[in-house]
C-alpha cells in the first residue's frame, strides 16, 4: 500500500442563503410575500417601502370565505347578524326564565361551553366538578337550557337532539320516537326490515318514520360559532375579454421598493462600513430581481396552463384535462420543481370560480381508445352515474367499475371507485338503497 497526494477538480452546487430565499420566495402566496417584504425593510436600512395609492391591482370581484376568530377584524364584521350573536341570543333568552340567580349562572356556563353545533360536550359530572356544585343542579341547568330555541340546543348526542325536537314539535309521533331511541343506528344503515319486525309494524311506517326523521335538524345550532365573513384576495386573476384570456397578478397592494437615498454616501466610504453597505445594497438588488423573477415565472406558467386547459376556462370543471407539472415544465422549458413551487400556495380566480392553482393539475386515466381522461372528469361521471341510478337497486363499486370499462372505455378498479366515492362523500350501495314499500 502506497500513500500519495492527489489533486482533483470537482464542481459542487452550493446552496447559498440568497438562492434558498429565492426558492422560498417563489412558493410564497402574495400575502406571504407582502410580509416578507416588510421583514426585509426592518433588516435592511437601504430598503425603503412606499405604499401605492391604488391598494388593489384589480377591481373585479373577489371570493368570500369564512375566517376564524383570530383573523384581523373587518368593520363590516361588527354589523349585527344572527350568526355572530347566537350565544348572546341564548343568554338573553335565559334572562326571561323565572329561575334563581345560581341557575342563571349555570346556564351561562353551559352556553359558553357549547360546541359549534350547539351540542354540550361535557358530562354532568365534569360540569359539577368544575363549578363545585351538585350533579342534580347541573341536570336542572341542562334541562332549562334545552328549553331555549332553537330546540335541540344543549343536547349531548344526536339521539337526544332529535328526541328534543320530536318531543317539542311532534309529541304524537310515538313510533318515530321509539325508532330514534332504540333503532337509530339500524335506521342509518337502512335495515328497515329488521326494525319493522322488532317493532311489529309495516315497512311503510318505517319508511315514513325515516322520511320524517330526515326532516329534523341534526345540527340546529350550526350558526352558533362566531365566525365572520372574510374576503380572499386571489394571487392570480384570469379574465375573459371577448374570448381572450387576460392574466393579472393581484399584487397591487404590495409596496413599492425603493433605495433609501439617505444612505447613498455610505457606498463611497471605507472599511467595515463600506463592506456592510455593499452587502445590504446587494440584498436590495436581490430582492428587486427575485420579485420580478417570481412574477415572470408565475405569469409564464399561468399562460401555459391556460393554453392547455382552455376548455376548462371556457366550460368549467367537467372539461378539465389531464395535466401534470412535468408537462407544463417541458412546455416552458423549466424544471418541474420550479413549476411545483410557483403553483404552491396560490389561489387562481377564473371566470368559472376560484380554485387552488394545483386543482388545475390532475392525473389521468387511460381509455380503451388510447386517449386519457382526468380524475376530475371521472369523478364527475361517477357522481352523475350514482345520481341517476335506480335507488331501489344501487350499483356496487364493482358494478360501477365494470360500467366505466364497458360503456365509457375507462379502466378503473373497484378500489379506485371506492376511493373516489369516499372523496365525493357518496355512501356505499347498501346505504344508498331505498326500500320499495
Short mmCIF file of C-alpha atoms in Angstrom, two decimals:
data_model
loop_
_atom_site.label_atom_id
_atom_site.label_comp_id
_atom_site.label_asym_id
_atom_site.label_seq_id
_atom_site.Cartn_x
_atom_site.Cartn_y
_atom_site.Cartn_z
CA UNK A 1 0.00 0.00 0.00
CA UNK A 2 1.39 3.36 -1.03
CA UNK A 3 0.35 6.74 0.39
CA UNK A 4 0.13 9.56 -2.12
CA UNK A 5 -1.24 13.06 -2.51
CA UNK A 6 -3.62 13.57 -5.44
CA UNK A 7 -5.15 16.76 -6.81
CA UNK A 8 -8.70 16.58 -8.13
CA UNK A 9 -11.03 19.24 -9.55
CA UNK A 10 -14.80 18.92 -8.90
CA UNK A 11 -17.92 21.03 -9.27
CA UNK A 12 -20.39 21.29 -6.39
CA UNK A 13 -23.67 23.16 -6.22
CA UNK A 14 -23.62 25.33 -3.11
CA UNK A 15 -26.99 26.38 -1.69
CA UNK A 16 -26.35 29.98 -0.73
CA UNK A 17 -28.65 31.95 1.55
CA UNK A 18 -29.88 34.09 -1.34
CA UNK A 19 -30.58 31.04 -3.50
CA UNK A 20 -32.52 29.37 -0.72
CA UNK A 21 -34.55 32.53 -0.11
CA UNK A 22 -35.25 32.92 -3.84
CA UNK A 23 -36.65 29.39 -3.91
CA UNK A 24 -38.83 30.12 -0.88
CA UNK A 25 -39.96 33.40 -2.44
CA UNK A 26 -41.33 31.54 -5.44
CA UNK A 27 -43.67 29.43 -3.34
CA UNK A 28 -44.97 32.33 -1.22
CA UNK A 29 -48.54 33.47 -1.66
CA UNK A 30 -48.93 37.19 -2.40
CA UNK A 31 -49.75 37.90 1.23
CA UNK A 32 -46.73 35.88 2.41
CA UNK A 33 -44.61 37.92 0.01
CA UNK A 34 -46.05 41.12 1.48
CA UNK A 35 -44.99 40.03 4.96
CA UNK A 36 -41.54 39.02 3.70
CA UNK A 37 -41.01 42.45 2.10
CA UNK A 38 -41.97 44.13 5.37
CA UNK A 39 -39.43 41.97 7.18
CA UNK A 40 -36.70 42.86 4.67
CA UNK A 41 -37.32 46.56 5.28
CA UNK A 42 -36.69 46.08 9.00
CA UNK A 43 -33.48 44.13 8.37
CA UNK A 44 -32.03 46.27 5.57
CA UNK A 45 -31.76 50.05 6.11
CA UNK A 46 -31.17 50.60 2.38
CA UNK A 47 -34.70 49.37 1.59
CA UNK A 48 -37.45 51.95 1.68
CA UNK A 49 -41.08 50.90 1.17
CA UNK A 50 -43.64 53.29 -0.27
CA UNK A 51 -47.31 52.37 -0.22
CA UNK A 52 -49.02 52.67 -3.56
CA UNK A 53 -52.04 54.92 -3.88
CA UNK A 54 -54.02 52.10 -5.51
CA UNK A 55 -54.09 49.31 -2.94
CA UNK A 56 -55.60 46.82 -5.32
CA UNK A 57 -54.26 45.97 -8.75
CA UNK A 58 -57.59 44.50 -9.71
CA UNK A 59 -61.05 45.93 -9.20
CA UNK A 60 -63.02 42.79 -10.03
CA UNK A 61 -64.98 40.61 -7.65
CA UNK A 62 -63.16 38.61 -5.02
CA UNK A 63 -64.11 35.36 -3.36
CA UNK A 64 -65.70 35.37 0.08
CA UNK A 65 -64.59 32.82 2.62
CA UNK A 66 -65.03 32.11 6.31
CA UNK A 67 -62.32 33.10 8.71
CA UNK A 68 -61.54 32.19 12.28
CA UNK A 69 -61.84 34.47 15.27
CA UNK A 70 -58.07 35.02 15.22
CA UNK A 71 -58.14 36.81 11.85
CA UNK A 72 -57.94 40.58 11.68
CA UNK A 73 -61.28 42.31 12.06
CA UNK A 74 -63.16 43.99 9.28
CA UNK A 75 -65.56 46.90 10.06
CA UNK A 76 -68.41 45.05 8.36
CA UNK A 77 -67.93 42.15 10.78
CA UNK A 78 -69.39 44.29 13.54
CA UNK A 79 -72.74 44.66 11.79
CA UNK A 80 -75.35 42.80 13.83
CA UNK A 81 -76.05 39.33 12.47
CA UNK A 82 -77.87 36.24 13.64
CA UNK A 83 -74.71 34.18 13.32
CA UNK A 84 -72.46 36.45 15.36
CA UNK A 85 -74.86 36.86 18.25
CA UNK A 86 -76.29 33.36 18.66
CA UNK A 87 -74.65 32.78 22.05
CA UNK A 88 -75.73 36.24 23.21
CA UNK A 89 -79.23 35.44 21.98
CA UNK A 90 -79.31 32.25 24.08
CA UNK A 91 -78.11 34.17 27.13
CA UNK A 92 -80.82 36.79 26.57
CA UNK A 93 -83.46 34.07 26.31
CA UNK A 94 -82.25 32.62 29.60
CA UNK A 95 -82.77 36.01 31.28
CA UNK A 96 -86.52 35.68 30.65
CA UNK A 97 -86.74 32.38 32.54
CA UNK A 98 -88.19 32.54 36.04
CA UNK A 99 -85.16 30.98 37.73
CA UNK A 100 -82.80 31.62 40.60
CA UNK A 101 -79.55 33.52 40.22
CA UNK A 102 -77.30 30.47 40.63
CA UNK A 103 -79.33 28.64 37.97
CA UNK A 104 -78.79 31.56 35.62
CA UNK A 105 -75.03 31.31 36.24
CA UNK A 106 -75.09 27.60 35.43
CA UNK A 107 -76.95 28.22 32.14
CA UNK A 108 -74.45 30.94 31.18
CA UNK A 109 -71.62 28.47 31.82
CA UNK A 110 -73.34 25.81 29.71
CA UNK A 111 -73.98 28.22 26.82
CA UNK A 112 -70.36 29.33 26.75
CA UNK A 113 -69.24 25.68 26.60
CA UNK A 114 -71.47 24.61 23.71
CA UNK A 115 -69.63 23.40 20.62
CA UNK A 116 -70.11 24.94 17.18
CA UNK A 117 -73.23 22.83 16.53
CA UNK A 118 -74.88 23.68 19.83
CA UNK A 119 -74.10 20.34 21.49
CA UNK A 120 -72.87 20.13 25.08
CA UNK A 121 -69.58 18.17 25.01
CA UNK A 122 -69.17 17.96 28.81
CA UNK A 123 -70.64 15.35 31.15
CA UNK A 124 -72.76 16.38 34.13
CA UNK A 125 -70.03 15.16 36.48
CA UNK A 126 -67.34 17.23 34.75
CA UNK A 127 -69.51 20.35 34.97
CA UNK A 128 -70.32 19.69 38.62
CA UNK A 129 -66.63 19.33 39.49
CA UNK A 130 -65.71 22.45 37.55
CA UNK A 131 -68.43 24.58 39.22
CA UNK A 132 -68.15 22.84 42.61
CA UNK A 133 -71.88 22.14 42.75
CA UNK A 134 -74.11 19.07 42.99
CA UNK A 135 -74.83 16.98 39.89
CA UNK A 136 -78.57 17.48 40.45
CA UNK A 137 -78.17 21.23 39.94
CA UNK A 138 -76.26 20.62 36.72
CA UNK A 139 -79.03 18.32 35.47
CA UNK A 140 -81.59 21.03 36.23
CA UNK A 141 -79.47 23.61 34.40
CA UNK A 142 -79.23 21.42 31.30
CA UNK A 143 -82.98 20.87 31.40
CA UNK A 144 -83.52 24.64 31.47
CA UNK A 145 -81.00 25.19 28.66
CA UNK A 146 -82.84 22.69 26.46
CA UNK A 147 -85.99 24.80 26.74
CA UNK A 148 -84.33 27.59 24.73
CA UNK A 149 -84.56 27.97 20.98
CA UNK A 150 -83.52 26.62 18.58
CA UNK A 151 -84.87 23.38 20.01
CA UNK A 152 -82.07 20.85 20.26
CA UNK A 153 -79.55 23.19 21.84
CA UNK A 154 -77.75 21.63 24.80
CA UNK A 155 -78.16 18.06 23.52
CA UNK A 156 -75.36 15.66 24.36
CA UNK A 157 -75.85 13.36 21.40
CA UNK A 158 -77.60 13.17 18.04
CA UNK A 159 -80.23 10.92 19.56
CA UNK A 160 -81.04 13.43 22.31
CA UNK A 161 -81.09 16.31 19.81
CA UNK A 162 -83.64 14.56 17.57
CA UNK A 163 -85.78 13.48 20.55
CA UNK A 164 -85.87 17.05 21.89
CA UNK A 165 -87.20 18.32 18.56
CA UNK A 166 -89.68 15.46 18.27
CA UNK A 167 -90.99 15.95 21.81
CA UNK A 168 -91.41 19.71 21.34
CA UNK A 169 -92.87 19.82 17.83
CA UNK A 170 -94.41 16.37 17.28
CA UNK A 171 -95.24 14.71 20.63
CA UNK A 172 -97.75 12.40 18.93
CA UNK A 173 -95.07 10.64 16.84
CA UNK A 174 -94.59 7.69 19.18
CA UNK A 175 -93.29 5.22 16.58
CA UNK A 176 -90.73 7.71 15.32
CA UNK A 177 -89.60 8.39 18.90
CA UNK A 178 -89.22 4.65 19.52
CA UNK A 179 -87.12 4.23 16.38
CA UNK A 180 -84.86 7.14 17.37
CA UNK A 181 -84.50 5.80 20.88
CA UNK A 182 -83.69 2.17 20.10
CA UNK A 183 -83.00 1.71 16.39
CA UNK A 184 -81.25 4.86 15.12
CA UNK A 185 -78.10 3.02 14.01
CA UNK A 186 -80.09 0.39 12.13
CA UNK A 187 -82.15 3.13 10.50
CA UNK A 188 -78.97 4.87 9.33
CA UNK A 189 -77.84 1.57 7.76
CA UNK A 190 -81.33 1.13 6.24
CA UNK A 191 -82.05 -2.16 7.96
CA UNK A 192 -85.73 -1.39 7.72
CA UNK A 193 -86.93 -5.00 7.60
CA UNK A 194 -85.30 -5.74 10.97
CA UNK A 195 -86.83 -2.59 12.52
CA UNK A 196 -90.28 -3.46 11.18
CA UNK A 197 -90.03 -7.00 12.54
CA UNK A 198 -88.82 -5.93 16.00
CA UNK A 199 -91.48 -3.21 16.36
CA UNK A 200 -94.22 -5.25 14.69
CA UNK A 201 -95.14 -2.50 12.25
CA UNK A 202 -95.49 -2.38 8.45
CA UNK A 203 -92.46 -1.49 6.35
CA UNK A 204 -94.34 1.56 5.10
CA UNK A 205 -94.40 3.02 8.62
CA UNK A 206 -90.65 2.55 8.97
CA UNK A 207 -90.19 4.33 5.64
CA UNK A 208 -92.47 7.16 6.79
CA UNK A 209 -90.51 7.49 10.05
CA UNK A 210 -87.26 7.56 8.08
CA UNK A 211 -88.51 10.39 5.87
CA UNK A 212 -89.83 12.21 8.94
CA UNK A 213 -86.53 11.96 10.83
CA UNK A 214 -84.69 13.33 7.80
CA UNK A 215 -86.82 16.48 8.08
CA UNK A 216 -85.40 17.15 11.57
CA UNK A 217 -82.23 19.18 12.01
CA UNK A 218 -79.28 17.17 13.39
CA UNK A 219 -77.31 20.40 13.87
CA UNK A 220 -79.87 23.06 14.81
CA UNK A 221 -77.19 25.41 16.13
CA UNK A 222 -74.58 25.21 13.38
CA UNK A 223 -74.56 29.01 13.19
CA UNK A 224 -73.65 29.33 16.88
CA UNK A 225 -69.95 29.70 16.09
CA UNK A 226 -68.84 33.32 15.93
CA UNK A 227 -67.24 33.04 12.50
CA UNK A 228 -67.03 36.21 10.47
CA UNK A 229 -67.01 36.74 6.75
CA UNK A 230 -63.65 37.41 5.19
CA UNK A 231 -62.58 38.33 1.69
CA UNK A 232 -59.94 36.30 -0.08
CA UNK A 233 -57.68 38.18 -2.46
CA UNK A 234 -56.62 35.66 -5.11
CA UNK A 235 -52.97 35.61 -6.18
CA UNK A 236 -53.76 35.24 -9.89
CA UNK A 237 -56.82 36.54 -11.74
CA UNK A 238 -57.88 35.35 -15.18
CA UNK A 239 -60.45 37.43 -17.07
CA UNK A 240 -62.30 36.51 -20.24
CA UNK A 241 -62.13 39.50 -22.57
CA UNK A 242 -64.27 38.52 -25.56
CA UNK A 243 -62.79 35.05 -25.79
CA UNK A 244 -59.25 36.14 -24.98
CA UNK A 245 -57.98 35.36 -21.51
CA UNK A 246 -56.15 38.17 -19.73
CA UNK A 247 -53.98 37.42 -16.70
CA UNK A 248 -53.44 39.75 -13.73
CA UNK A 249 -51.22 39.17 -10.74
CA UNK A 250 -53.19 40.52 -7.82
CA UNK A 251 -50.19 42.17 -6.16
CA UNK A 252 -51.26 45.80 -6.33
CA UNK A 253 -51.21 46.12 -2.55
CA UNK A 254 -47.50 45.26 -2.39
CA UNK A 255 -45.50 48.38 -1.54
CA UNK A 256 -43.03 49.89 -3.98
CA UNK A 257 -39.44 49.00 -3.09
CA UNK A 258 -37.03 51.94 -3.33
CA UNK A 259 -33.42 52.61 -2.44
CA UNK A 260 -33.13 54.72 0.70
CA UNK A 261 -31.12 57.68 -0.62
CA UNK A 262 -30.15 58.76 2.91
CA UNK A 263 -27.50 56.03 2.88
CA UNK A 264 -26.11 56.65 -0.62
CA UNK A 265 -22.99 58.41 0.73
CA UNK A 266 -22.03 55.26 2.64
CA UNK A 267 -21.43 53.45 -0.65
CA UNK A 268 -18.34 55.63 -1.07
CA UNK A 269 -16.97 55.14 2.44
CA UNK A 270 -14.12 52.85 3.52
CA UNK A 271 -13.51 49.82 5.72
CA UNK A 272 -16.20 47.86 7.50
CA UNK A 273 -18.86 50.46 6.78
CA UNK A 274 -18.32 50.07 3.04
CA UNK A 275 -18.43 46.27 3.29
CA UNK A 276 -21.65 46.39 5.32
CA UNK A 277 -23.27 48.91 2.96
CA UNK A 278 -22.32 46.95 -0.16
CA UNK A 279 -23.72 43.76 1.38
CA UNK A 280 -27.04 45.48 2.11
CA UNK A 281 -27.09 47.03 -1.36
CA UNK A 282 -26.70 43.59 -2.89
CA UNK A 283 -29.61 42.46 -0.69
CA UNK A 284 -31.72 45.34 -2.04
CA UNK A 285 -30.90 44.42 -5.63
CA UNK A 286 -31.53 40.74 -4.97
CA UNK A 287 -34.97 41.49 -3.56
CA UNK A 288 -35.97 43.51 -6.64
CA UNK A 289 -34.72 40.89 -9.10
CA UNK A 290 -36.19 37.95 -7.14
CA UNK A 291 -39.66 39.52 -7.00
CA UNK A 292 -39.55 40.27 -10.72
CA UNK A 293 -38.34 36.74 -11.45
CA UNK A 294 -41.16 35.33 -9.32
CA UNK A 295 -43.67 37.47 -11.17
CA UNK A 296 -42.49 36.47 -14.65
CA UNK A 297 -42.32 32.78 -13.70
CA UNK A 298 -45.89 32.71 -12.38
CA UNK A 299 -47.20 34.54 -15.45
CA UNK A 300 -45.35 32.20 -17.78
CA UNK A 301 -46.74 29.11 -16.04
CA UNK A 302 -50.27 30.54 -15.97
CA UNK A 303 -50.18 31.28 -19.70
CA UNK A 304 -49.10 27.69 -20.37
CA UNK A 305 -51.85 26.27 -18.14
CA UNK A 306 -54.48 28.42 -19.87
CA UNK A 307 -53.32 27.19 -23.27
CA UNK A 308 -53.55 23.55 -22.18
CA UNK A 309 -56.74 23.89 -20.15
CA UNK A 310 -58.64 26.31 -22.37
CA UNK A 311 -61.76 24.13 -22.38
CA UNK A 312 -61.85 24.29 -18.59
CA UNK A 313 -61.64 28.09 -18.55
CA UNK A 314 -64.46 28.26 -21.11
CA UNK A 315 -66.80 25.48 -19.96
CA UNK A 316 -65.90 24.54 -16.38
CA UNK A 317 -64.67 21.57 -14.34
CA UNK A 318 -66.17 18.81 -16.45
CA UNK A 319 -63.79 19.84 -19.26
CA UNK A 320 -60.64 19.67 -17.15
CA UNK A 321 -57.98 17.69 -19.00
CA UNK A 322 -55.25 15.52 -17.51
CA UNK A 323 -52.27 17.74 -16.84
CA UNK A 324 -49.09 17.23 -14.85
CA UNK A 325 -46.46 19.61 -13.53
CA UNK A 326 -43.90 17.93 -15.78
CA UNK A 327 -45.92 18.64 -18.92
CA UNK A 328 -46.02 22.35 -18.07
CA UNK A 329 -42.32 22.29 -17.17
CA UNK A 330 -41.45 20.76 -20.55
CA UNK A 331 -43.68 23.25 -22.37
CA UNK A 332 -42.00 26.31 -20.88
CA UNK A 333 -38.54 24.71 -20.54
CA UNK A 334 -38.32 24.96 -16.79
CA UNK A 335 -37.55 22.39 -14.13
CA UNK A 336 -40.54 20.55 -12.68
CA UNK A 337 -39.58 21.63 -9.15
CA UNK A 338 -39.79 25.28 -10.24
CA UNK A 339 -43.32 24.78 -11.55
CA UNK A 340 -44.23 22.95 -8.36
CA UNK A 341 -43.01 25.79 -6.15
CA UNK A 342 -44.57 28.52 -8.31
CA UNK A 343 -48.03 26.90 -8.16
CA UNK A 344 -47.83 26.15 -4.44
CA UNK A 345 -50.00 28.19 -2.03
CA UNK A 346 -51.59 30.13 -4.91
CA UNK A 347 -55.28 30.83 -5.50
CA UNK A 348 -56.39 31.50 -9.05
CA UNK A 349 -59.63 33.30 -9.83
CA UNK A 350 -61.19 32.33 -13.15
CA UNK A 351 -64.47 33.02 -14.95
CA UNK A 352 -65.56 29.62 -13.60
CA UNK A 353 -64.72 30.30 -9.96
CA UNK A 354 -61.72 30.48 -7.65
CA UNK A 355 -59.53 27.44 -7.07
CA UNK A 356 -56.27 26.34 -5.62
CA UNK A 357 -53.88 26.58 -8.57
CA UNK A 358 -52.91 22.93 -8.04
CA UNK A 359 -56.52 21.90 -8.73
CA UNK A 360 -55.86 22.56 -12.42
CA UNK A 361 -53.29 19.75 -12.41
CA UNK A 362 -54.80 16.29 -12.36
CA UNK A 363 -53.51 12.83 -13.15
CA UNK A 364 -55.00 10.81 -15.98
CA UNK A 365 -56.78 7.51 -16.50
CA UNK A 366 -56.34 5.65 -19.76
CA UNK A 367 -59.27 4.82 -22.01
CA UNK A 368 -59.60 1.93 -24.45
CA UNK A 369 -59.37 4.22 -27.48
CA UNK A 370 -55.86 5.23 -26.46
CA UNK A 371 -56.85 8.61 -25.09
CA UNK A 372 -56.82 9.70 -21.47
CA UNK A 373 -59.27 11.30 -19.07
CA UNK A 374 -58.64 13.37 -15.94
CA UNK A 375 -59.53 12.10 -12.49
CA UNK A 376 -61.78 15.13 -12.06
CA UNK A 377 -63.77 14.18 -15.16
CA UNK A 378 -64.12 10.60 -13.89
CA UNK A 379 -65.37 11.84 -10.52
CA UNK A 380 -67.98 13.99 -12.26
CA UNK A 381 -69.11 10.98 -14.30
CA UNK A 382 -69.25 8.87 -11.13
CA UNK A 383 -71.35 11.47 -9.33
CA UNK A 384 -73.73 11.74 -12.27
CA UNK A 385 -73.99 7.95 -12.60
CA UNK A 386 -74.89 7.47 -8.93
CA UNK A 387 -77.43 10.30 -9.08
CA UNK A 388 -79.26 8.62 -11.98
CA UNK A 389 -79.09 5.01 -10.75
CA UNK A 390 -82.11 3.03 -9.61
CA UNK A 391 -82.37 3.93 -5.92
CA UNK A 392 -84.00 0.59 -5.17
CA UNK A 393 -81.11 -1.31 -6.77
CA UNK A 394 -77.98 0.85 -6.43
CA UNK A 395 -74.79 -0.36 -8.07
CA UNK A 396 -71.89 -1.75 -6.08
CA UNK A 397 -68.38 -0.40 -6.58
CA UNK A 398 -67.56 -3.45 -8.70
CA UNK A 399 -70.59 -2.87 -10.94
CA UNK A 400 -69.64 0.79 -11.36
CA UNK A 401 -66.10 -0.26 -12.28
CA UNK A 402 -67.46 -2.64 -14.93
CA UNK A 403 -69.82 0.05 -16.24
CA UNK A 404 -66.98 2.52 -16.75
CA UNK A 405 -64.94 -0.12 -18.59
CA UNK A 406 -67.70 -1.41 -20.88
CA UNK A 407 -69.72 1.76 -21.51
CA UNK A 408 -67.14 4.54 -21.14
CA UNK A 409 -63.97 2.66 -22.07
CA UNK A 410 -62.30 3.79 -18.83
CA UNK A 411 -60.23 1.25 -16.94
CA UNK A 412 -60.75 1.85 -13.25
CA UNK A 413 -60.51 -0.65 -10.40
CA UNK A 414 -63.14 -1.28 -7.77
CA UNK A 415 -60.79 0.09 -5.11
CA UNK A 416 -60.35 3.33 -7.07
CA UNK A 417 -64.12 3.66 -7.43
CA UNK A 418 -64.46 3.28 -3.65
CA UNK A 419 -61.73 5.90 -3.13
CA UNK A 420 -63.40 8.42 -5.45
CA UNK A 421 -66.81 7.70 -3.91
CA UNK A 422 -65.49 8.41 -0.41
CA UNK A 423 -63.84 11.64 -1.62
CA UNK A 424 -67.21 12.70 -3.06
CA UNK A 425 -68.92 11.70 0.22
CA UNK A 426 -71.17 9.22 -1.59
CA UNK A 427 -72.39 6.41 0.69
CA UNK A 428 -71.89 2.76 -0.16
CA UNK A 429 -74.55 0.92 -2.16
CA UNK A 430 -76.11 -0.58 0.99
CA UNK A 431 -76.60 2.89 2.46
CA UNK A 432 -77.87 4.36 -0.81
CA UNK A 433 -80.51 1.71 -1.20
CA UNK A 434 -84.14 2.76 -0.91
CA UNK A 435 -86.66 0.10 0.15
CA UNK A 436 -89.74 -0.14 -2.02
CA UNK A 437 -92.97 -0.32 0.01
#
